[in-house]
Amino acid sequence: MIKKTKLISHPFLRRGLGRLLFGILLCLPFSGMAQVSPVSVTTMLTPPYSLTLSDYTRMGAQNMVVTIMVNDVSITNLPVRLHLKIETTAGITIENTPMMTTTPIYLSGGQVSVLFGEDLADYFNVNNLQFKGYSREEYRRTGQLPEGFYRFSVEVRHFDTGRVISRQGTAMAWIALGKPPLLKSPMEGAEMGQINGMPLTFSWQPSALGVPNAGLQYTFEMWEMRMPGISPYVVAASMPVFHSVSQQGTTLTILPASLFLEPGMQYAWRVTASDPAGLIPFAEKGQSEIRTFVYQSKCDCVTDFTIDRRGRDATVSWRGASNQTSFYVEVENPDTDYSNRQQVFNNSFDLHGLQTGSTYNIRVQAVCNSNEDNSSDYTAWSSLNILEAKPLETDCPDCGCDVQFTESKITNFKLRKDLQPGDTIVTADGGTRFILETVEQQSDGVYKGIFLYWWEYYRVKILCEYWDLSVNTDNVIVDFDFESVYDPQFLLDVDNTQEYIGNLADAIATLTPETTIKDSIKIDEPIADIYVDENGNVVVETLQIESETEKEAIVNDIEEKSVIIAFDSIQANESFVENVNSEQSNDTIINTPIIPKVEEVIEEKNLLNDSDFELQLFKNNKIIKKDSIIFISQEPKMPEITVKVVSLNEQITNDSKIEVRLDIEYQRDGIDAKGNTIVNVRQDRWSTYALEWKSLSMNEEWIIDFGEDIRGGSAYLQYKHNEKIDTIRFYIRGVNPTEAQIKQYMNQRGYISSYWFLVKMTRQESSFRQYGSGTKYQKTKLTGNSNASGEPLYGYPRGFGLKQLDNWGNGQYATAQHLWNWKANIDGGIEVIKEKKELVDKAKENHIRVIEDWNSANPDNLVSDTLKIIAGEGSGTYVLTITEGSETFSVSPTINERDIYDARWIKLFNGGSPYYQVNGGVGTKPRRELNRSNNVNKNYVKDVCGRAE
């Protein structure tokens, strides 16, 4: 604004003679102006002095005040303008251009005008200034002038002629900006309060000042970060301060109890330097960077980590600290891609049914104070080797309870007199252990009963009768006699036949504690069932075999050796379908289920028979055996499945109908990011006729039409005849395409040329696998983070296939078709990529608008291309370009660089906070920020860009 003051003068001075004299004065040489200047001007600089030109033109700012006094009272409405000149002792000169654009200032005699703030806007506008010794471009880039000794001069000139009509008004000052304090500790993302009750200490380096002997004050501010993923700068600009204190020192100590700090809470903090006298300007308003820390106690790694192996079982144990409230046990088998993470609340974890011939890696992580974010480091991986079972020989040497154990010297003969069922006793060499099932005292310190003996080398589970047992106080056997209840040779690989045999020895021990064990069950025909009736008697039901049975022991090599007793030409009742039995030489019958060998097509015999018809199921003209596995081709294409009804009774005409239908189901569980189970993360179902049935005549064939659908899982062919429904179950699995096939499809669809990162991203997501690799097929429901051969490749929480499609975005991307059709999975991934590109483009448009609005309103303080890393590697630093893997990104990319928004695009596919963001605007200068970490503290952009093409 311009402030004007009217002075009272003698009327004579207003006469025409006075005006004539002023006109003559304007025609005189400038050298005479010092004595006869009709206008005088004074210039005054007011601290805090600024090196930013726009600071002098802010509304109401009085950094520089210009006062104009009209000495000649005869002047009326004289149009004038100012001429500003800024000089330094370093040779820099900045002054108004002769033909600058501005509006005139009108002066009248006796008037005093005071100009400041917005009144001077035209004169400080960089477009109206010419620079010498310092370029306009350099000023635009840095946003400020160099520090040094400055002289500001102002003179008044006639608006039309440019003639100087005043003396210069000058003001001088040493101008230097104070620097914001540099934070020392704690570092970004630190954990504080790890020792309960100890004070928290914050420190920073003192601000560098350009003015000697100046006073200085520091203001410490702290905010609660209650919303994960929000920039601390956004929180500081929008949320109230949680704690603030001002002091002169550079170290601050805080007692957590005095502020009621919450364990596990993330806090942000900064320090602002200021001059209490207001004489010193500060760069960045004196504000330091903002750092964050997490207040939580230290969570140490567990100690005394041990693994106790017992055959195919093991117990993992460790010692925990007092503040450790739960633990995560992670188990992986690299040979089968098996991986599982389980939470437990005690100091041990049991593993059962481990695969022989495999090596498992196990580690443990502790969680402290029931806070999942306060976790310890994992222990180092420990290996657990499961021995390969010894191949079955014609004779299993010493395979009964009369095995000869290694003799070892016993020195402790103090006998136990309190043996109980469930006690474990060992041989003197410690190599064999026995679990007592029943205990009956014969005399003082001597017992008899039944024990269970597991001979690991042969993987034999033997139920034995013992007597004359003496055990010392170290649980070492001193003396006893024992013999087996049955021939254990047919219990090899107990866990592979766990549907029946796995519990047989335990069952017999439980069923017969009151009977004479040895040879107590004598059966001459195959067993259908065995149980204890209400009177405690063992009841054995046998099968009625109508024809002579040819018995043959067949060893099927599935993944390991298994003993299976099979029969040819059997006509049996319905209960015989699932179990086939063999009569042993000691007259003890062991009921053994058939374990199907994993191969695509098995035998050319009928699966199930009826007195009137036979239902046959074919794949490519070869019979599909019950519980076998058939495959989706690499193309991908569903196998050709044919159902045929064959009449076995000449009296049955073709008019007789059999109703059939095929259902395919796929179920599996998953886990979330914290390892918690997600029940039925997939629960897909496909049917030929929904709830309808296909009617087939005798000797009619039906080729199942899958259309465009590709489906896998457990397949159930149901058939209905005379109101009776039976089911044939088999499995459909996938075969991985080659990398060349996948790339060929991507090229044909134009994907690779459109999305430069597609190959790298696919390699990162799945290593070019649609299904689990290898030949470790599984027929039971998958759980945790595990994968099995031929089933859709899974990654938590809900990702499947080549692109790890999840249930996110605008649609249900991870459909059953995406799981089993690798081409559909790629197409679905492209749809997700396109959707993310739309989001990136919208963000880019908004960022450009925010920056342009700011630059337009603040031409002297433009937003630069500098990027600040706020999370991840390099946090707190400033860069112009950022390299992730083999790719370099920038705001203004060169021919060899990528657009920074491509990095945002890549990370958005994975999820989490945006990689690149522009924060600020509307009164706050926009900031370009990089968040290199995702929600599991991984740099997904770097992982992708580091992959091969």
Short mmCIF file of C-alpha atoms in Angstrom, two decimals, residues 18-189:
data_model
loop_
_atom_site.label_atom_id
_atom_site.label_comp_id
_atom_site.label_asym_id
_atom_site.label_seq_id
_atom_site.Cartn_x
_atom_site.Cartn_y
_atom_site.Cartn_z
CA GLY A 18 6.65 27.78 -9.32
CA ARG A 19 5.54 25.39 -12.01
CA LEU A 20 7.74 27.12 -14.56
CA LEU A 21 10.76 26.83 -12.28
CA PHE A 22 10.17 23.05 -11.86
CA GLY A 23 10.01 22.63 -15.63
CA ILE A 24 13.32 24.43 -15.95
CA LEU A 25 14.80 22.15 -13.27
CA LEU A 26 13.84 19.05 -15.22
CA CYS A 27 15.85 20.39 -18.17
CA LEU A 28 18.99 20.94 -16.11
CA PRO A 29 21.82 18.36 -16.16
CA PHE A 30 21.55 15.54 -13.57
CA SER A 31 24.69 16.70 -11.80
CA GLY A 32 22.79 19.59 -10.40
CA MET A 33 20.11 17.44 -8.85
CA ALA A 34 21.95 16.97 -5.57
CA GLN A 35 21.18 20.45 -4.47
CA VAL A 36 17.85 21.15 -6.19
CA SER A 37 16.12 17.71 -6.21
CA PRO A 38 12.39 18.29 -5.94
CA VAL A 39 11.87 14.72 -4.65
CA SER A 40 13.83 12.90 -1.96
CA VAL A 41 13.73 9.13 -1.25
CA THR A 42 14.90 7.05 1.70
CA THR A 43 15.32 3.26 1.83
CA MET A 44 15.26 1.18 5.01
CA LEU A 45 15.88 -2.60 5.44
CA THR A 46 14.19 -4.31 8.35
CA PRO A 47 15.37 -7.65 9.78
CA PRO A 48 15.08 -10.52 9.32
CA TYR A 49 16.86 -9.90 6.04
CA SER A 50 16.02 -12.24 3.22
CA LEU A 51 17.86 -13.53 0.16
CA THR A 52 14.60 -14.40 -1.57
CA LEU A 53 13.21 -11.53 -3.61
CA SER A 54 9.59 -12.57 -3.21
CA ASP A 55 9.89 -12.13 0.58
CA TYR A 56 10.09 -8.36 0.03
CA THR A 57 6.75 -8.26 -1.79
CA ARG A 58 4.58 -10.36 0.49
CA MET A 59 1.39 -8.63 1.61
CA GLY A 60 2.22 -6.38 4.55
CA ALA A 61 5.93 -7.34 4.51
CA GLN A 62 8.23 -4.54 5.67
CA ASN A 63 11.57 -6.17 4.89
CA MET A 64 12.26 -3.05 2.80
CA VAL A 65 10.40 0.25 3.22
CA VAL A 66 10.74 3.10 0.65
CA THR A 67 9.69 6.64 1.69
CA ILE A 68 9.19 9.33 -0.99
CA MET A 69 8.94 13.03 -0.01
CA VAL A 70 7.96 15.72 -2.58
CA ASN A 71 9.97 18.83 -1.71
CA ASP A 72 8.40 21.03 -4.42
CA VAL A 73 4.88 21.76 -3.33
CA SER A 74 4.01 23.06 -6.76
CA ILE A 75 4.07 19.57 -8.26
CA THR A 76 0.66 18.10 -9.06
CA ASN A 77 0.00 14.49 -10.14
CA LEU A 78 3.48 13.95 -11.50
CA PRO A 79 3.76 10.34 -12.87
CA VAL A 80 6.91 8.60 -11.64
CA ARG A 81 8.36 5.14 -11.20
CA LEU A 82 11.12 3.72 -9.05
CA HIS A 83 14.42 2.26 -10.12
CA LEU A 84 15.69 -0.54 -7.82
CA LYS A 85 19.34 -1.54 -7.81
CA ILE A 86 20.84 -4.33 -5.67
CA GLU A 87 24.63 -4.61 -5.41
CA THR A 88 27.06 -6.81 -3.49
CA THR A 89 30.74 -6.49 -2.72
CA ALA A 90 31.25 -9.70 -4.73
CA GLY A 91 30.38 -7.88 -7.95
CA ILE A 92 26.76 -8.87 -8.35
CA THR A 93 24.42 -6.21 -9.72
CA ILE A 94 20.68 -6.63 -10.11
CA GLU A 95 18.58 -3.69 -11.26
CA ASN A 96 15.32 -2.86 -13.01
CA THR A 97 15.27 -2.85 -16.79
CA PRO A 98 14.81 0.60 -18.40
CA MET A 99 11.60 -0.42 -20.10
CA MET A 100 10.10 -2.44 -17.29
CA THR A 101 6.34 -2.81 -17.11
CA THR A 102 4.64 -1.17 -14.14
CA THR A 103 1.98 1.36 -13.24
CA PRO A 104 2.87 4.98 -12.49
CA ILE A 105 3.04 6.49 -9.03
CA TYR A 106 1.49 10.00 -8.95
CA LEU A 107 3.18 12.60 -6.75
CA SER A 108 1.96 16.02 -5.63
CA GLY A 109 3.77 18.76 -3.77
CA GLY A 110 4.18 18.36 -0.02
CA GLN A 111 3.19 14.69 -0.23
CA VAL A 112 4.96 11.83 1.62
CA SER A 113 4.49 8.30 0.23
CA VAL A 114 5.51 5.12 2.03
CA LEU A 115 5.84 1.97 -0.08
CA PHE A 116 6.41 -1.62 1.14
CA GLY A 117 5.24 -5.18 0.56
CA GLU A 118 2.95 -5.58 -2.44
CA ASP A 119 3.60 -1.92 -3.45
CA LEU A 120 7.06 -3.07 -4.59
CA ALA A 121 5.99 -6.27 -6.37
CA ASP A 122 6.76 -5.04 -9.91
CA TYR A 123 10.24 -3.88 -8.94
CA PHE A 124 11.26 -7.22 -7.38
CA ASN A 125 9.72 -9.31 -10.17
CA VAL A 126 12.58 -11.31 -11.75
CA ASN A 127 11.13 -10.62 -15.20
CA ASN A 128 11.68 -6.88 -14.62
CA LEU A 129 15.27 -7.31 -13.44
CA GLN A 130 18.56 -7.62 -15.28
CA PHE A 131 21.28 -9.72 -13.63
CA LYS A 132 25.04 -9.20 -13.77
CA GLY A 133 27.49 -11.50 -12.00
CA TYR A 134 24.65 -13.89 -11.14
CA SER A 135 22.20 -15.30 -13.70
CA ARG A 136 18.45 -15.22 -13.60
CA GLU A 137 18.45 -18.98 -14.30
CA GLU A 138 20.67 -19.66 -11.30
CA TYR A 139 18.33 -17.65 -9.12
CA ARG A 140 15.32 -19.57 -10.42
CA ARG A 141 17.07 -22.86 -9.74
CA THR A 142 18.18 -22.08 -6.18
CA GLY A 143 15.35 -19.73 -5.21
CA GLN A 144 17.68 -17.28 -3.45
CA LEU A 145 20.62 -14.88 -3.83
CA PRO A 146 24.12 -15.67 -2.57
CA GLU A 147 24.99 -14.68 0.96
CA GLY A 148 27.06 -11.53 1.41
CA PHE A 149 27.12 -7.74 1.99
CA TYR A 150 24.30 -6.02 0.08
CA ARG A 151 23.36 -2.43 -0.83
CA PHE A 152 19.78 -1.71 -1.88
CA SER A 153 19.39 1.60 -3.78
CA VAL A 154 16.15 3.26 -4.90
CA GLU A 155 15.73 6.38 -7.01
CA VAL A 156 12.66 8.12 -8.46
CA ARG A 157 12.44 8.63 -12.24
CA HIS A 158 9.94 10.38 -14.45
CA PHE A 159 7.56 7.74 -15.74
CA ASP A 160 7.57 8.93 -19.37
CA THR A 161 11.10 10.29 -19.91
CA GLY A 162 13.02 8.13 -17.45
CA ARG A 163 14.83 11.21 -16.10
CA VAL A 164 16.06 10.87 -12.51
CA ILE A 165 14.29 13.36 -10.25
CA SER A 166 15.61 12.27 -6.83
CA ARG A 167 18.74 11.39 -5.00
CA GLN A 168 19.34 7.68 -4.33
CA GLY A 169 18.01 6.26 -1.13
CA THR A 170 20.29 3.42 0.00
CA ALA A 171 20.34 0.81 2.75
CA MET A 172 23.04 -1.77 3.45
CA ALA A 173 23.05 -5.07 5.33
CA TRP A 174 24.97 -8.29 5.71
CA ILE A 175 22.51 -10.97 4.64
CA ALA A 176 23.03 -14.65 5.40
CA LEU A 177 20.51 -17.38 6.19
CA GLY A 178 20.68 -19.49 9.27
CA LYS A 179 20.78 -23.20 8.47
CA PRO A 180 18.22 -25.64 9.87
CA PRO A 181 19.61 -27.94 12.55
CA LEU A 182 20.93 -31.33 11.39
CA LEU A 183 19.42 -34.20 13.37
CA LYS A 184 21.92 -36.60 14.92
CA SER A 185 20.02 -39.25 16.84
CA PRO A 186 17.95 -41.29 16.82
CA MET A 187 18.24 -42.33 13.19
CA GLU A 188 15.20 -42.66 10.92
CA GLY A 189 13.01 -45.64 11.83
#
